[in-house]
Coordinates of C-alpha atoms in Angstrom, one line a residue:
X1 CA -56.2 28.1 19.7
X2 CA -54.3 29.0 17.1
X3 CA -50.8 26.8 16.1
X4 CA -47.6 28.7 13.6
X5 CA -44.6 26.9 12.6
X6 CA -41.9 28.5 11.7
X7 CA -37.8 27.3 10.2
X8 CA -35.2 28.8 9.5
X9 CA -33.1 28.9 6.4
X10 CA -29.4 28.4 6.3
X11 CA -27.2 29.7 3.0
X12 CA -23.7 28.8 3.6
X13 CA -20.9 30.8 1.8
X14 CA -18.1 29.2 0.9
X15 CA -15.2 32.0 0.3
X16 CA -11.9 30.2 0.6
X17 CA -10.7 26.5 -0.9
X18 CA -7.4 24.3 -1.7
X19 CA -7.5 22.9 -5.1
X20 CA -5.2 20.1 -7.0
X21 CA -3.8 18.7 -3.8
X22 CA -4.0 15.6 -1.6
X23 CA -7.5 16.2 0.5
X24 CA -9.4 19.4 1.7
X25 CA -6.2 20.5 3.5
X26 CA -4.1 21.0 0.6
X27 CA -3.3 22.8 -2.6
X28 CA -3.7 25.3 -4.3
X29 CA -5.4 28.8 -2.1
X30 CA -8.3 30.3 -4.8
X31 CA -10.4 32.9 -3.0
X32 CA -14.1 33.9 -3.2
X33 CA -14.4 37.7 -5.0
X34 CA -17.9 37.7 -5.2
X35 CA -19.8 37.1 -2.2
X36 CA -23.0 38.4 -3.1
X37 CA -23.2 35.5 -6.5
X38 CA -23.3 31.8 -4.4
X39 CA -24.7 30.3 -7.1
X40 CA -21.8 31.7 -9.4
X41 CA -18.4 32.4 -7.7
X42 CA -15.6 34.0 -8.9
X43 CA -12.8 31.9 -8.0
X44 CA -9.3 34.1 -8.3
X45 CA -5.8 32.7 -7.4
X46 CA -3.3 34.9 -4.7
X47 CA -0.5 36.2 -5.5
X48 CA 2.8 34.0 -3.2
X49 CA 4.3 37.6 -2.1
X50 CA 0.5 39.3 -0.8
X51 CA 0.8 35.8 1.7
X52 CA 2.4 35.3 4.6
X53 CA 2.1 32.8 7.7
X54 CA -0.7 34.7 10.1
X55 CA -2.6 34.9 6.5
X56 CA -2.5 30.7 6.1
X57 CA -2.8 30.3 9.7
X58 CA -7.0 31.9 9.4
X59 CA -7.2 29.7 5.9
X60 CA -6.8 26.7 7.5
X61 CA -8.5 27.1 10.7
X62 CA -11.5 28.3 8.2
X63 CA -11.0 24.9 6.7
X64 CA -11.9 23.5 10.1
X65 CA -8.2 22.3 9.2
X66 CA -4.6 22.4 11.5
X67 CA -1.9 24.9 11.4
X68 CA -0.4 25.4 8.1
X69 CA 3.5 22.9 7.6
X70 CA 3.8 24.4 3.8
X71 CA 3.7 27.5 3.0
X72 CA 4.5 27.8 -1.3
X73 CA 4.3 29.1 -4.8
X74 CA 3.3 26.6 -7.3
X75 CA 4.0 23.9 -5.1
X76 CA -0.1 22.2 -6.8
X77 CA 0.4 23.3 -10.3
X78 CA -0.5 26.7 -11.8
X79 CA -4.1 28.3 -11.9
X80 CA -6.5 29.5 -14.9
X81 CA -8.6 31.7 -12.0
X82 CA -7.5 35.1 -12.6
X83 CA -5.3 36.7 -9.4
X84 CA -6.1 38.8 -6.6
X85 CA -5.5 42.1 -7.1
X86 CA -5.4 43.1 -3.3
X87 CA -2.3 41.9 -0.4
X88 CA -3.8 40.2 2.6
X89 CA -2.8 41.8 6.5
X90 CA -4.4 39.3 8.8
X91 CA -3.4 39.2 12.1
X92 CA -3.8 35.4 12.7
X93 CA -6.7 35.9 15.1
X94 CA -9.4 36.4 12.5
X95 CA -12.1 34.1 11.7
X96 CA -13.2 34.4 7.8
X97 CA -9.6 35.4 5.0
X98 CA -12.3 38.1 4.2
X99 CA -12.3 39.4 7.3
X100 CA -8.7 40.1 7.1
X101 CA -8.1 43.8 5.8
X102 CA -5.9 44.6 2.7
X103 CA -3.6 47.1 0.9
X104 CA -4.0 48.6 -2.5
X105 CA -4.4 47.0 -5.3
X106 CA -1.9 45.8 -8.0
X107 CA -1.7 44.2 -11.3
X108 CA 2.0 43.0 -10.8
X109 CA 1.9 38.6 -9.9
X110 CA 1.7 36.5 -12.3
X111 CA 0.1 33.3 -12.2
X112 CA 3.0 30.7 -12.1
X113 CA 3.3 32.5 -8.9
X114 CA -0.2 31.5 -7.2
X115 CA 0.2 30.7 -3.6
X116 CA 0.0 26.8 -2.3
X117 CA -0.7 25.9 1.3
X118 CA -0.8 22.5 3.7
X119 CA -2.9 22.8 6.5
X120 CA -1.9 20.3 8.7
X121 CA -4.6 17.0 9.6
X122 CA -8.0 18.5 10.9
X123 CA -8.8 16.6 14.8
X124 CA -4.7 18.4 15.6
X125 CA -4.1 14.8 16.4
X126 CA -1.0 12.8 14.9
X127 CA 1.9 9.7 14.9
X128 CA 4.9 10.7 15.0
X129 CA 8.1 8.6 14.1
X130 CA 5.9 5.0 13.6
X131 CA 6.4 2.8 10.8
X132 CA 2.8 3.8 9.9
X133 CA 0.2 6.6 9.7
X134 CA -1.4 4.8 12.4
X135 CA 1.6 3.9 15.0
X136 CA 4.0 6.5 16.5
X137 CA 4.3 9.6 19.7
X138 CA 0.9 11.0 19.8
X139 CA 1.1 14.3 19.2
X140 CA -1.4 17.6 19.9
X141 CA -2.0 20.6 18.3
X142 CA -3.1 22.6 21.4
X143 CA -2.8 26.5 21.0
X144 CA -1.1 26.4 17.8
X145 CA 1.9 24.3 19.2
X146 CA 2.6 20.4 18.7
X147 CA 3.6 19.1 21.9
X148 CA 3.8 15.4 22.6
X149 CA 1.2 13.6 25.2
X150 CA 2.6 12.9 28.9
X151 CA 2.0 9.5 29.3
X152 CA 0.0 8.7 32.9
X153 CA -1.7 5.4 34.0
X154 CA -3.9 4.3 34.4
X155 CA -5.6 7.3 32.2
X156 CA -4.3 5.3 28.8
X157 CA -6.4 2.6 28.7
X158 CA -6.8 1.2 25.9
X159 CA -10.2 2.4 24.9
X160 CA -9.5 6.0 26.1
X161 CA -5.9 6.0 23.2
X162 CA -8.4 4.8 20.9
X163 CA -10.5 8.1 20.7
X164 CA -7.4 9.3 19.1
X165 CA -7.1 6.2 16.7
X166 CA -10.9 6.9 15.2
X167 CA -9.6 10.9 14.9
X168 CA -6.9 9.5 13.2
X169 CA -9.6 7.2 11.3
X170 CA -6.9 4.6 11.9
X171 CA -9.6 2.0 13.6
X172 CA -9.1 0.6 17.4
X173 CA -6.4 1.8 19.1
X174 CA -4.2 -2.4 19.8
X175 CA -1.5 -1.4 21.9
X176 CA -0.6 1.3 24.3
X177 CA 3.3 2.0 25.3
X178 CA 5.0 4.7 27.6
X179 CA 8.0 5.4 26.7
X180 CA 10.8 7.5 28.1
X181 CA 13.1 10.2 26.2
X182 CA 14.7 13.7 27.4
X183 CA 13.0 16.5 29.0
X184 CA 11.1 18.1 27.0
X185 CA 7.9 19.8 26.8
X186 CA 4.3 17.9 26.3
X187 CA 0.9 18.5 26.5
X188 CA -0.8 17.1 29.7
X189 CA -4.1 15.6 29.1
X190 CA -8.3 16.0 31.2
X191 CA -8.3 12.7 31.6
X192 CA -12.6 13.0 32.8
X193 CA -12.2 15.3 29.2
X194 CA -10.9 11.9 27.3
X195 CA -12.5 9.9 29.7
X196 CA -15.6 11.0 28.0
X197 CA -14.6 10.2 24.1
X198 CA -13.8 14.1 23.5
X199 CA -12.1 15.5 20.8
X200 CA -8.1 15.4 22.5
X201 CA -7.2 18.2 21.4
X202 CA -9.9 20.2 23.7
X203 CA -8.4 17.8 26.5
X204 CA -4.9 19.1 27.0
X205 CA -5.4 20.8 30.1
X206 CA -1.4 22.2 31.0
X207 CA 1.8 22.6 29.5
X208 CA 4.4 20.8 31.6
X209 CA 8.1 18.7 31.2
X210 CA 8.1 15.4 31.6
X211 CA 11.0 12.8 30.3
X212 CA 7.7 9.7 29.4
X213 CA 5.3 10.4 26.6
X214 CA 3.1 7.9 24.8
X215 CA 2.9 6.0 21.8
X216 CA 0.3 4.2 20.2
X217 CA -0.1 1.3 17.4
X218 CA -2.9 1.8 16.1
X219 CA -5.5 -1.2 13.7
X220 CA -5.5 0.3 10.4
X221 CA -6.2 -2.1 8.0
X222 CA -3.6 -4.3 7.1
X223 CA -1.9 -5.0 3.9
X224 CA -3.6 -9.1 2.3
X225 CA -0.7 -11.6 1.9
X226 CA 1.0 -12.8 -0.6
X227 CA 1.0 -17.4 -1.0
X228 CA 2.8 -18.9 -3.3
X229 CA 4.5 -22.6 -3.7
X230 CA 7.9 -23.8 -5.5
X231 CA 8.7 -27.3 -5.3
X232 CA 12.5 -29.2 -6.2
X233 CA 13.2 -29.8 -10.0
X234 CA 9.6 -30.9 -11.9
X235 CA 8.2 -30.9 -8.6
X236 CA 5.1 -28.4 -9.1
X237 CA 4.0 -28.8 -12.7
X238 CA 2.3 -25.5 -13.6
X239 CA -0.6 -22.8 -12.5
X240 CA -3.7 -24.7 -13.2
X241 CA -6.5 -23.3 -13.3
X242 CA -7.8 -23.9 -9.8
X243 CA -3.8 -23.8 -8.6
X244 CA -0.6 -26.3 -8.6
X245 CA 0.0 -29.5 -9.3
X246 CA 2.6 -30.5 -6.8
X247 CA 4.0 -34.3 -7.5
X248 CA 3.6 -37.6 -4.8
X249 CA 6.7 -37.3 -3.2
X250 CA 8.5 -34.6 -4.5
X251 CA 9.4 -32.0 -2.2
X252 CA 7.3 -28.3 -2.2
X253 CA 7.4 -25.0 0.0
X254 CA 4.5 -22.9 0.4
X255 CA 6.0 -19.3 0.8
X256 CA 3.5 -16.6 2.7
X257 CA 4.2 -13.0 2.7
X258 CA 3.5 -9.1 3.2
X259 CA 4.7 -5.6 2.8
X260 CA 6.2 -3.3 6.0
X261 CA 3.5 -2.5 7.5
X262 CA 4.6 -3.1 11.7
X263 CA 7.6 -5.6 13.4
X264 CA 7.1 -8.8 14.0
X265 CA 4.2 -11.2 13.8
X266 CA 3.4 -14.3 13.1
X267 CA 1.9 -15.9 9.3
X268 CA -0.6 -19.0 10.2
X269 CA -1.0 -21.5 6.9
X270 CA -4.2 -22.7 6.9
X271 CA -5.7 -25.8 5.3
X272 CA -8.8 -27.8 5.3
X273 CA -7.0 -30.3 7.4
X274 CA -4.4 -28.8 9.1
X275 CA -2.8 -25.9 10.0
X276 CA 0.9 -25.0 10.7
X277 CA 2.2 -21.1 12.5
X278 CA 5.6 -19.2 11.8
X279 CA 7.2 -16.5 13.4
X280 CA 7.2 -13.6 10.3
X281 CA 11.1 -13.5 10.1
X282 CA 11.6 -10.2 7.4
X283 CA 7.7 -10.0 6.8
X284 CA 7.3 -13.3 5.4
X285 CA 7.5 -17.3 6.5
X286 CA 8.3 -20.6 4.7
X287 CA 6.9 -24.0 5.0
X288 CA 8.2 -26.7 3.8
X289 CA 6.7 -30.0 3.3
X290 CA 9.4 -32.6 2.7
X291 CA 7.6 -35.7 0.7
X292 CA 4.2 -34.7 -0.4
X293 CA 1.4 -37.3 0.1
X294 CA -3.0 -36.8 -0.5
X295 CA -3.0 -35.6 2.8
X296 CA -1.6 -32.8 2.0
X297 CA -4.0 -31.7 -0.7
X298 CA -6.6 -28.5 -0.1
X299 CA -7.1 -24.8 0.2
X300 CA -4.4 -23.3 1.7
X301 CA -4.5 -19.4 2.4
X302 CA -1.6 -17.5 5.0
X303 CA -2.9 -15.5 8.0
X304 CA -0.6 -12.9 8.5
X305 CA -1.3 -12.1 12.6
X306 CA 0.7 -9.1 14.0
X307 CA 1.9 -8.8 17.5
X308 CA 0.1 -6.9 18.8
X309 CA -3.3 -8.9 19.1
X310 CA -4.7 -11.8 17.5
X311 CA -7.7 -9.4 16.6
X312 CA -5.2 -7.9 14.4
X313 CA -4.6 -9.8 10.6
X314 CA -5.1 -10.0 7.4
X315 CA -6.1 -12.8 5.2
X316 CA -4.1 -13.8 1.8
X317 CA -6.3 -15.3 -1.0
X318 CA -6.6 -19.0 -1.8
X319 CA -4.1 -21.6 -3.5
X320 CA -5.8 -24.9 -4.6
X321 CA -3.0 -27.4 -3.8
X322 CA -3.2 -31.1 -5.9
X323 CA -1.0 -33.6 -5.5
X324 CA -1.0 -35.7 -8.7
X325 CA 1.3 -39.0 -9.9
X326 CA 4.0 -38.0 -11.6
X327 CA 4.5 -40.8 -14.5
X328 CA 2.7 -39.5 -17.0
X329 CA 4.1 -36.1 -16.3
X330 CA 7.7 -37.8 -16.7
X331 CA 6.4 -39.5 -19.8
X332 CA 5.2 -36.4 -21.3
X333 CA 9.1 -34.7 -20.1
X334 CA 11.4 -37.3 -20.4
X335 CA 10.2 -40.4 -22.1
X336 CA 8.6 -38.5 -25.7
X337 CA 11.3 -35.7 -26.0
X338 CA 14.1 -39.1 -26.4
X339 CA 12.2 -41.2 -28.7
X340 CA 12.2 -37.6 -30.7
X341 CA 15.4 -37.3 -30.3
X342 CA 16.5 -40.9 -31.6
X343 CA 14.7 -40.6 -34.7
X344 CA 16.4 -38.1 -35.5
X345 CA 19.7 -38.9 -34.7
X346 CA 18.4 -42.1 -36.8
X347 CA 17.4 -40.2 -39.9
X348 CA 20.3 -38.0 -39.8
X349 CA 22.7 -41.1 -40.2
X350 CA 21.5 -42.7 -43.0
X351 CA 21.1 -39.1 -44.5
X352 CA 25.0 -39.2 -44.5
X353 CA 24.9 -42.5 -45.3
X354 CA 23.3 -42.4 -48.4
X355 CA 25.7 -39.6 -49.1
X356 CA 28.3 -40.7 -48.5
X357 CA 28.1 -44.2 -51.3
X358 CA 25.5 -42.0 -54.2
X359 CA 28.2 -42.9 -57.2
X360 CA 30.5 -45.1 -55.9
X361 CA 31.4 -48.5 -57.5
X362 CA 30.3 -51.5 -55.6
X363 CA 32.4 -53.1 -54.2
X364 CA 33.5 -57.3 -55.1
X365 CA 31.1 -58.2 -52.0
X366 CA 27.8 -55.6 -53.4
X367 CA 28.5 -57.8 -56.4
X368 CA 28.2 -60.7 -55.2
X369 CA 25.0 -59.7 -53.4
X370 CA 24.2 -58.0 -57.1
X371 CA 24.4 -62.0 -58.6
X372 CA 22.9 -63.2 -56.0
X373 CA 19.9 -60.9 -56.7
X374 CA 20.0 -62.2 -60.6
X375 CA 22.1 -59.0 -61.8
X376 CA 25.7 -59.2 -64.0
X377 CA 27.5 -56.6 -62.5
X378 CA 28.4 -55.3 -65.7
X379 CA 24.7 -54.6 -66.1
X380 CA 24.8 -52.8 -63.1
X381 CA 27.7 -50.5 -64.1
X382 CA 26.4 -49.6 -67.3
X383 CA 23.7 -48.4 -65.9

C-alpha cells in the first residue's frame, strides 16, 4: 500500500490598486504594468481622458467593491508613478481591467490628470437619510442599481435586519420600522435567503413598485457622554485631583451631555447611593441639587440610554464629588483679603499724614506737649 500527498500552491496577482483614499474602495488608480514580476511590480497611473464609467465598473468589481460613484481627475493628489500609455476600452462586463482591450499608445497625459476613483463600499448595502451611517432607509445594489428594500412583515425581524447591520459593521439591529412615501421602484427580497444569513445583495429576488420601504437603526458605537458640575457663587472650589469639592448648603448641578447621534433617549445619573433619570433634551440633561449635603458625596457617572433599546447605552467617565464645610474657604477668600485691605489703608493713611505734617511749625498745643516732655519750644524750633 502506498500513499502520496500533494498540495496546491497559488500565487495571487494584484493588477490594480487605489491609493490615497479612505480605504480599499477609493483613491488614485494605479495599474501593474508588469504581471510577470509579482515580487517587484511596476505601477503606473492612468490618464483621466483614457478612462470612463465602464472602465470604472470593472475596477470596482475587481477590487470587490460596489458600483463606482465618483470618477474625477486628481481627486486624491498627484502620483509619482509614470503614466499608463494606453486607453482602456472596457465593455463593463470584464472581470479584471487588464482583460479590456486597449487603444494605441500615446504620451500626452500629465501627472496632474491621473484618474481618481471612488467605489461604493463592498457588500452593496447602505442606509440612507438617517442621522448616522448606521441608521436610515435600507438600500441594496442589485444588477448595478441601488433601490430601497420593500418592507414585508413578518420577514424583517430584528434578527433578519441584523444581517444588514453586520454587513455595514454597525453591530446589531435595535429598531426596524416600516415607512411610506410615494410609489417607487424597490427590491423585493427572498425570505429564505434573508433568513439564512446570506449577503443581502444576493437576496434581491425581483423588482417591483411599492410605497413601503424599510428603515433600520443599528447599534453603532455610541459616543461617550460628558459629565460636569457647576454651582452657585463660591459653591465649587474647583477641580481637585479626584474630582470637585462642593460646599455644604450650596446649590449645585451635575450636567450630562452627548454629541448628536440619535434623537431622544434619556440620561441616567448614577452614584454609589442614588440613581436619577431625566429625558435627553437637545442631547443633554441637568440634575439640580438644591443644597449640598454629606449624603450627596460620592462618585457620579452619566449613562446615555438610546430611545431604541435599554441595552443600547454608553457611560461617561467617573466624577468624584466631595461635600465640605465652607468656613475655611470663606475665611481664606473673604476675611483674609479684607484684613489685608485694612492694613493697606492704614499704611497709606499714615504715609500721607506724615507727608502733610513734615516741616510745619508745631502749634501751641504741640509746644505744651513738648514742654511736658522736657524739650523747650525754642530749642525744638531751632532744631
